[in-house]
Coordinates of C-alpha atoms in Angstrom, one line a residue:
Chain A
M84 CA 37.1 37.9 90.0
D85 CA 33.9 35.9 89.5
V86 CA 33.1 37.9 86.4
I87 CA 36.3 36.6 84.7
I88 CA 35.8 33.0 85.8
E89 CA 32.1 33.0 84.8
N90 CA 33.0 34.4 81.4
L91 CA 36.1 32.4 80.8
P92 CA 34.7 30.8 77.6
L93 CA 34.0 34.3 76.2
Y94 CA 37.5 35.5 77.0
W95 CA 38.9 32.3 75.5
E96 CA 36.9 32.9 72.3
G97 CA 38.2 36.5 72.1
F98 CA 41.7 35.3 72.8
L99 CA 41.6 32.8 69.9
R100 CA 40.1 35.5 67.6
T101 CA 42.9 37.9 68.5
L102 CA 45.5 35.1 68.0
F103 CA 44.0 34.4 64.6
L104 CA 44.0 38.0 63.5
S105 CA 47.6 38.5 64.7
V106 CA 48.9 35.4 63.1
V107 CA 47.3 35.8 59.7
S108 CA 48.0 39.6 59.6
G109 CA 51.6 38.9 60.8
I110 CA 52.2 36.4 58.0
F111 CA 50.9 38.7 55.3
A112 CA 52.8 41.6 56.8
L113 CA 56.1 39.7 56.9
I114 CA 55.7 38.7 53.2
L115 CA 54.6 42.2 52.1
G116 CA 57.2 43.9 54.2
T117 CA 60.0 41.8 52.9
L118 CA 58.9 42.5 49.3
L119 CA 58.7 46.2 50.1
A120 CA 62.2 46.1 51.6
A121 CA 63.5 44.3 48.5
A122 CA 61.9 46.9 46.3
R123 CA 63.5 49.6 48.4
V124 CA 67.0 48.3 47.7
S125 CA 66.4 47.1 44.1
P126 CA 68.2 48.6 41.1
V127 CA 64.8 49.7 39.6
A128 CA 64.1 53.4 40.5
A129 CA 60.3 53.0 40.1
L130 CA 60.2 50.2 42.7
R131 CA 62.4 52.1 45.1
G132 CA 60.0 55.1 44.8
F133 CA 56.9 53.1 45.3
S134 CA 58.3 51.4 48.3
T135 CA 59.5 54.6 49.9
V136 CA 56.1 56.3 49.4
Y137 CA 54.2 53.3 50.7
V138 CA 56.3 53.0 53.8
E139 CA 56.3 56.7 54.6
V140 CA 52.5 57.1 54.2
L141 CA 51.5 54.0 56.1
R142 CA 54.1 54.5 58.9
N143 CA 53.2 58.1 59.5
T144 CA 49.4 57.8 59.6
P145 CA 47.3 56.4 62.4
L146 CA 46.2 52.8 62.3
T147 CA 42.5 53.8 62.6
I148 CA 42.8 55.5 59.2
A149 CA 44.1 52.2 57.6
F150 CA 41.1 50.5 59.2
F151 CA 38.7 53.1 58.0
F152 CA 40.0 52.7 54.4
A153 CA 39.7 48.9 54.6
A154 CA 36.3 48.8 56.2
V155 CA 34.6 51.8 54.6
V156 CA 36.4 53.1 51.5
L157 CA 37.3 49.7 49.9
P158 CA 33.7 48.5 49.9
R159 CA 32.6 51.8 48.2
L160 CA 35.2 51.1 45.5
G161 CA 33.5 47.8 44.9
V162 CA 35.7 45.5 47.1
K163 CA 33.1 43.7 49.2
F164 CA 33.8 41.4 52.1
E165 CA 31.6 38.8 53.7
Q166 CA 33.1 39.6 57.1
F167 CA 34.7 42.6 58.6
E168 CA 37.5 40.4 59.7
V169 CA 38.9 40.5 56.1
A170 CA 39.0 44.3 56.3
A171 CA 40.7 44.0 59.7
I172 CA 43.4 41.7 58.2
I173 CA 43.9 44.0 55.2
A174 CA 44.3 47.0 57.5
L175 CA 46.6 45.3 60.0
S176 CA 48.8 43.7 57.4
T177 CA 49.3 46.7 55.1
Y178 CA 50.0 48.9 58.1
T179 CA 52.4 46.5 59.8
A180 CA 54.2 45.8 56.5
A181 CA 55.5 49.3 56.5
F182 CA 57.2 48.8 59.8
I183 CA 58.6 45.4 58.8
A184 CA 59.9 46.9 55.5
E185 CA 61.9 49.4 57.5
A186 CA 63.3 46.8 59.9
V187 CA 64.3 44.5 57.1
R188 CA 65.8 47.4 55.2
S189 CA 68.0 48.4 58.1
G190 CA 69.0 44.7 58.4
V191 CA 70.0 44.7 54.8
N192 CA 72.0 47.8 55.3
S193 CA 73.8 46.2 58.2
V194 CA 75.4 43.6 55.8
P195 CA 78.7 44.9 54.5
V196 CA 78.4 46.1 50.9
G197 CA 81.4 43.8 49.9
Q198 CA 79.1 40.8 50.4
A199 CA 76.8 42.0 47.6
E200 CA 79.7 43.0 45.4
A201 CA 81.3 39.5 45.7
A202 CA 77.9 37.9 45.0
R203 CA 77.4 40.1 41.9
S204 CA 80.9 39.4 40.7
I205 CA 80.3 35.7 40.5
G206 CA 77.3 36.4 38.3
M207 CA 74.4 36.2 40.6
K208 CA 71.2 38.0 39.7
F209 CA 69.7 40.7 42.0
S210 CA 67.1 38.2 43.4
Q211 CA 69.9 35.6 44.1
V212 CA 72.1 38.2 45.8
L213 CA 69.3 39.2 48.0
S214 CA 67.9 35.7 48.9
L215 CA 71.1 33.7 49.1
I216 CA 73.6 36.3 50.5
I217 CA 72.0 39.4 52.0
L218 CA 68.8 38.3 53.7
P219 CA 70.2 35.3 55.5
Q220 CA 72.9 37.5 57.0
A221 CA 70.4 40.3 57.7
L222 CA 68.0 37.9 59.5
R223 CA 70.0 37.7 62.8
T224 CA 70.0 41.5 63.2
V225 CA 66.4 41.8 62.1
I226 CA 64.6 39.2 64.3
P227 CA 64.6 41.2 67.6
P228 CA 63.1 44.3 66.0
L229 CA 60.7 42.1 64.0
I230 CA 59.4 40.5 67.2
N231 CA 58.8 44.0 68.7
I232 CA 56.8 44.9 65.6
L233 CA 54.7 41.7 66.0
I234 CA 54.1 42.6 69.7
A235 CA 52.7 45.9 68.5
L236 CA 50.6 44.1 65.9
V237 CA 49.0 41.9 68.6
K238 CA 48.0 45.1 70.6
N239 CA 47.0 47.0 67.4
S240 CA 44.6 44.2 66.5
S241 CA 42.4 45.6 69.3
V242 CA 41.4 48.4 67.0
A243 CA 39.5 45.8 65.0
G244 CA 37.1 45.7 68.0
A245 CA 35.9 49.2 67.1
F246 CA 35.2 48.0 63.6
F247 CA 32.6 45.3 64.4
V248 CA 35.1 42.5 64.7
L249 CA 34.7 40.5 67.8
E250 CA 38.1 39.8 69.2
L251 CA 39.5 40.0 72.7
F252 CA 39.0 43.7 73.1
G253 CA 35.6 43.5 71.5
Y254 CA 34.4 40.8 73.9
G255 CA 36.0 42.7 76.8
R256 CA 33.9 45.8 75.9
Q257 CA 30.8 43.7 75.7
L258 CA 31.5 42.2 79.1
A259 CA 32.2 45.6 80.6
N260 CA 28.9 46.9 79.3
A261 CA 27.1 43.9 80.7
N262 CA 28.8 44.1 84.1
G263 CA 28.7 47.8 85.0
D264 CA 29.7 46.9 88.6
A265 CA 32.9 45.1 87.6
V266 CA 34.4 47.1 84.8
I267 CA 37.9 47.2 86.3
T268 CA 38.0 43.5 86.8
V269 CA 36.7 42.8 83.3
L270 CA 39.4 45.1 81.8
L271 CA 42.1 43.6 83.9
G272 CA 41.0 40.2 82.6
T273 CA 41.2 41.5 79.0
A274 CA 44.7 42.9 79.7
F275 CA 45.8 39.5 81.2
F276 CA 44.9 37.7 78.0
Y277 CA 46.8 40.2 75.9
L278 CA 49.8 39.7 78.1
L279 CA 49.5 36.0 77.6
L280 CA 50.3 36.6 73.9
T281 CA 52.8 39.5 74.2
V282 CA 55.0 38.5 77.1
P283 CA 56.2 35.2 75.5
L284 CA 57.0 37.1 72.4
G285 CA 59.1 39.6 74.4
I286 CA 60.9 36.7 76.1
L287 CA 61.6 35.2 72.7
A288 CA 63.0 38.5 71.5
N289 CA 65.4 38.7 74.4
T290 CA 66.5 35.1 73.9
V291 CA 67.2 35.6 70.2
E292 CA 69.0 38.9 71.0
R293 CA 71.3 37.1 73.4
K294 CA 71.9 34.2 71.0
V295 CA 72.8 36.6 68.2
A296 CA 75.2 38.4 70.5
I297 CA 77.1 35.2 71.3
A298 CA 77.2 34.0 67.6
R299 CA 79.1 37.2 66.6
Chain B
M55 CA 108.3 36.5 32.8
T56 CA 105.9 34.1 31.4
T57 CA 106.5 31.9 28.5
H58 CA 103.0 31.7 26.9
V59 CA 102.2 33.7 23.8
P60 CA 99.4 36.3 24.3
G61 CA 96.5 36.2 21.8
D62 CA 93.7 38.6 20.8
A63 CA 92.3 41.4 22.9
L64 CA 90.1 39.9 25.6
V65 CA 89.4 43.0 27.6
S66 CA 89.3 46.3 25.8
L67 CA 88.6 49.8 27.3
N68 CA 88.0 52.6 24.8
A69 CA 87.9 56.3 25.9
V70 CA 86.5 55.4 29.3
N71 CA 85.5 58.3 31.5
K72 CA 84.1 58.6 35.0
H73 CA 83.6 61.3 37.6
Y74 CA 82.9 61.2 41.3
G75 CA 81.2 64.5 41.6
Q76 CA 83.8 67.1 40.7
L77 CA 86.6 64.6 40.7
H78 CA 87.5 63.2 37.3
V79 CA 88.7 59.7 38.3
L80 CA 89.1 58.1 34.9
K81 CA 90.2 60.3 32.0
D82 CA 89.9 58.9 28.5
I83 CA 91.3 55.5 29.5
N84 CA 92.3 53.2 26.6
L85 CA 93.6 49.8 27.5
Q86 CA 93.7 46.5 25.6
V87 CA 94.5 43.2 27.5
R88 CA 95.1 40.2 25.3
K89 CA 94.3 36.7 26.1
G90 CA 96.9 35.2 28.5
E91 CA 98.4 38.5 29.3
V92 CA 99.2 39.6 32.9
V93 CA 98.8 43.3 33.3
V94 CA 99.8 44.9 36.6
V95 CA 98.3 48.4 37.3
I96 CA 100.3 50.5 39.7
G97 CA 100.2 54.1 40.8
P98 CA 99.7 56.3 43.8
S99 CA 96.5 56.1 45.9
G100 CA 93.7 58.1 44.4
S101 CA 95.0 57.6 40.9
G102 CA 91.9 55.7 39.8
K103 CA 93.4 52.2 39.5
S104 CA 90.9 50.5 41.7
T105 CA 88.0 52.3 40.0
L106 CA 89.4 51.1 36.7
C107 CA 89.5 47.5 37.9
R108 CA 86.0 47.7 39.3
A109 CA 84.6 49.3 36.2
I110 CA 85.7 46.2 34.2
N111 CA 82.9 44.1 35.7
R112 CA 80.7 47.1 36.3
L113 CA 80.8 47.3 40.0
E114 CA 81.5 51.0 39.1
T115 CA 79.4 52.5 36.3
I116 CA 81.2 54.5 33.6
E117 CA 79.9 57.7 32.0
G118 CA 81.6 57.6 28.6
G119 CA 83.4 55.2 26.4
T120 CA 83.0 51.4 26.1
I121 CA 84.3 48.4 27.8
T122 CA 84.2 45.1 25.9
I123 CA 85.0 41.6 27.2
D124 CA 85.7 38.9 24.7
G125 CA 84.1 41.1 22.0
K126 CA 80.9 41.8 23.9
V127 CA 80.2 45.3 25.1
L128 CA 79.5 45.4 28.9
P129 CA 75.7 45.5 29.3
E130 CA 74.0 48.1 31.5
E131 CA 72.1 45.9 34.0
G132 CA 70.1 42.7 34.3
K133 CA 70.6 39.1 33.1
E134 CA 73.2 39.8 30.4
L135 CA 75.4 41.7 32.9
A136 CA 75.2 38.9 35.4
Q137 CA 76.2 36.4 32.7
L138 CA 79.1 38.5 31.6
R139 CA 80.2 38.9 35.2
A140 CA 80.3 35.1 35.6
D141 CA 83.1 35.2 33.0
V142 CA 85.1 37.8 34.9
G143 CA 86.6 36.6 38.2
M144 CA 87.1 39.3 40.9
V145 CA 89.3 39.2 44.0
F146 CA 88.8 42.0 46.5
Q147 CA 91.1 43.8 49.0
S148 CA 88.8 42.8 51.9
F149 CA 88.3 39.1 50.6
N150 CA 84.5 39.4 50.9
L151 CA 83.9 35.7 51.6
F152 CA 80.2 35.0 52.3
A153 CA 80.3 35.2 56.1
H154 CA 77.4 32.8 56.7
K155 CA 78.7 30.0 54.4
T156 CA 81.4 27.5 54.9
I157 CA 84.6 27.6 52.9
L158 CA 83.4 24.8 50.6
E159 CA 80.0 26.5 50.1
N160 CA 81.7 29.8 49.3
V161 CA 83.4 28.1 46.4
T162 CA 80.4 25.9 45.2
L163 CA 77.7 28.5 45.5
G164 CA 78.5 30.2 42.2
P165 CA 78.8 27.1 40.0
I166 CA 75.6 25.6 41.6
K167 CA 73.4 28.7 41.6
V168 CA 74.7 30.5 38.5
K169 CA 75.9 27.8 36.2
G170 CA 73.5 25.0 37.3
V171 CA 76.3 22.6 38.0
S172 CA 75.3 19.6 40.2
K173 CA 76.2 19.7 43.9
T174 CA 78.5 16.7 43.7
A175 CA 80.4 18.0 40.6
A176 CA 80.7 21.5 42.1
E177 CA 82.1 20.0 45.4
K178 CA 84.6 17.9 43.6
D179 CA 85.8 20.9 41.6
A180 CA 85.8 23.1 44.7
M181 CA 87.9 20.6 46.7
A182 CA 90.4 20.4 43.9
L183 CA 90.7 24.2 43.8
L184 CA 90.9 24.5 47.5
E185 CA 93.7 21.9 47.5
R186 CA 95.5 23.9 44.8
V187 CA 95.5 27.1 46.8
G188 CA 96.5 25.1 49.9
V189 CA 93.4 25.4 52.1
G190 CA 91.7 22.0 51.4
H191 CA 91.7 21.0 55.0
Q192 CA 89.7 24.2 56.0
A193 CA 86.7 23.3 53.8
P194 CA 84.1 22.8 56.6
K195 CA 85.1 26.0 58.5
L196 CA 83.5 29.4 58.4
P197 CA 85.5 32.3 56.8
A198 CA 85.9 34.1 60.2
Q199 CA 87.9 31.0 61.5
L200 CA 90.6 31.5 58.8
S201 CA 93.6 33.9 58.6
G202 CA 93.5 36.7 56.2
G203 CA 95.9 35.0 53.8
Q204 CA 93.8 31.8 53.9
Q205 CA 90.6 33.8 53.3
Q206 CA 92.1 35.5 50.3
R207 CA 93.3 32.2 48.8
V208 CA 89.7 30.9 49.2
A209 CA 88.5 34.0 47.5
I210 CA 90.8 33.2 44.5
A211 CA 89.4 29.7 44.5
R212 CA 85.8 31.0 44.6
A213 CA 86.5 33.2 41.5
L214 CA 88.3 30.3 39.7
A215 CA 85.4 28.0 40.3
M216 CA 83.4 30.0 37.7
K217 CA 86.1 29.2 35.1
P218 CA 86.5 32.9 34.3
K219 CA 88.1 34.2 31.1
V220 CA 89.9 36.9 33.0
M221 CA 90.7 37.5 36.6
L222 CA 90.6 41.0 38.2
F223 CA 92.6 41.5 41.4
D224 CA 91.8 44.7 43.3
E225 CA 94.8 45.2 45.8
P226 CA 94.6 41.6 46.9
T227 CA 97.3 41.8 49.5
S228 CA 96.8 45.3 50.9
A229 CA 94.7 44.1 53.8
L230 CA 97.1 41.3 54.8
D231 CA 99.8 41.1 57.4
P232 CA 103.3 41.0 55.8
E233 CA 103.9 37.3 56.5
M234 CA 100.7 36.4 54.7
I235 CA 101.3 38.4 51.5
N236 CA 103.6 35.8 50.0
E237 CA 101.2 32.9 50.3
V238 CA 98.7 34.9 48.2
L239 CA 101.3 36.1 45.7
D240 CA 102.6 32.6 45.2
V241 CA 99.1 31.5 44.2
M242 CA 98.8 34.4 41.8
V243 CA 102.3 33.8 40.2
Q244 CA 101.3 30.2 39.7
L245 CA 98.0 31.3 38.1
A246 CA 99.9 33.7 35.8
K247 CA 102.3 30.8 34.8
E248 CA 99.3 28.7 33.8
G249 CA 98.3 31.3 31.3
M250 CA 95.3 33.0 33.1
T251 CA 94.5 36.5 31.8
M252 CA 95.0 38.8 34.8
I253 CA 94.6 42.4 35.6
V254 CA 96.2 43.1 38.9
V255 CA 96.0 46.3 40.9
T256 CA 98.8 46.1 43.5
H257 CA 101.5 47.8 45.4
E258 CA 103.7 44.7 45.3
M259 CA 106.5 45.6 42.9
G260 CA 108.1 42.2 43.3
F261 CA 105.0 40.6 41.8
A262 CA 105.0 43.1 39.0
R263 CA 108.6 42.3 38.2
K264 CA 108.2 38.5 38.5
A265 CA 104.8 37.8 36.8
A266 CA 103.7 40.8 34.7
D267 CA 103.8 41.0 30.9
R268 CA 103.0 44.7 31.1
V269 CA 103.0 47.3 33.8
V270 CA 100.4 50.1 33.5
F271 CA 101.2 53.2 35.6
M272 CA 98.3 55.4 36.5
A273 CA 98.3 58.9 38.0
D274 CA 95.5 61.4 38.4
G275 CA 93.0 59.2 36.5
Q276 CA 95.2 58.8 33.4
I277 CA 97.4 56.0 32.1
V278 CA 100.8 57.6 32.2
E279 CA 103.0 54.7 31.1
D280 CA 102.3 51.3 29.6
A281 CA 105.5 49.2 29.3
T282 CA 107.2 45.9 30.1
P283 CA 108.3 45.5 33.7
E284 CA 112.1 45.9 32.8
E285 CA 111.4 49.1 30.8
F286 CA 109.2 50.6 33.5
F287 CA 111.4 49.8 36.5
N288 CA 114.8 50.4 34.9
N289 CA 114.0 53.2 32.6
P290 CA 110.7 55.0 33.3
K291 CA 109.9 57.8 30.8
S292 CA 107.6 60.1 32.7
D293 CA 108.6 62.3 35.6
R294 CA 105.5 61.2 37.4
A295 CA 106.6 57.6 37.3
K296 CA 110.2 58.4 38.2
D297 CA 109.0 60.3 41.2
F298 CA 106.7 57.4 42.2
L299 CA 109.5 54.8 41.9
S300 CA 112.0 56.9 43.7
K301 CA 109.7 57.1 46.7
L302 CA 109.2 53.4 46.7
L303 CA 112.9 52.6 46.5
T304 CA 114.1 54.8 49.3
H305 CA 112.7 52.4 51.9

């Protein structure tokens, strides 16, 4: 227990880093994922094709490969970063966007097709149909699965620790190495700080789910 | 029977064809609808009448032939299609009111977002239209709080708010309880009297007799008869139409 209390500032630092990685990657992933979902249902075949390939490739490969590409392959192609954190954010957001695209697409499909037909029949453009009619109605069904994806994102951000980014897991590993006699306590402490982020998100998902159920 | 004098062809279908896989749903359809005319399309289910109606604003694509509205050929996709659709009002069997918007917003959304009308002007217009179809007091409610008949009247108001050149009705009363059918038909009859160009797919023969200038009878993807209501109901020429009418009149 002493190990955790003595190193509380370090844990806190790691916690904030993880929070930062998760929030920034989460925002990028939400934007990219929604655009991918829009492309997936668009009338342009090329956009649909691109989105499908993107989602299937990213969703069906391990996150470590996305990290490897962002941290090792991109710099070789001439994309240089000052910090590895940028690579981590790229990897996390491109990877998570694939899952978000799938969740948003299933939400879009849950809105009856007549809603889109009615919107088109009063002269709305595709972008208006999507942003004014479909997405607002899809949102309520999409929020619970989106929160689950964000919980996974928080946990996935620990992979960044293996790619020279010091976040919660990275600091946890350092501490474990430095305190060989208290590895279990150190790791329990690390897990506790992850729970501090993910449990509230889970509670939020349940609350939203219940509210949506009542509103129907 | 209406008293107005129909003008030039507003909607024109020339040799229109469409397949659903093996099924040939529209076979060489030719149909001209003049300005101010009320054309009622009837026929057995599966005859292609709904597909015909939906093809006119390209909710269904066609494979052959042309459809022109007010002299303009229906564009394939994109901005021009959206603009043309704004001129063609559509009323659906299942109402399709925007479920997350109030009744008032349902009617104002098109004018504000598509035509760029100011919110105050759109709301004033919308209230007048809602009063006209008899649901003005429902304006702040959500669609799910209204009865089917009320929802369909709102849907008519929503389409009218775009000031369309022609109104399409795709079985507007088929999803309604019997006691609500008349409140919707009354609005449609009134609209016909005011000179709106209308294409109405329906099973309501009473409406066809009362408001139609022409009755188009479809069977198996073809237009079998195209006549005035008296001619069609009293003296149908084809066996197919005679058969169809005899089945209706026995009940």
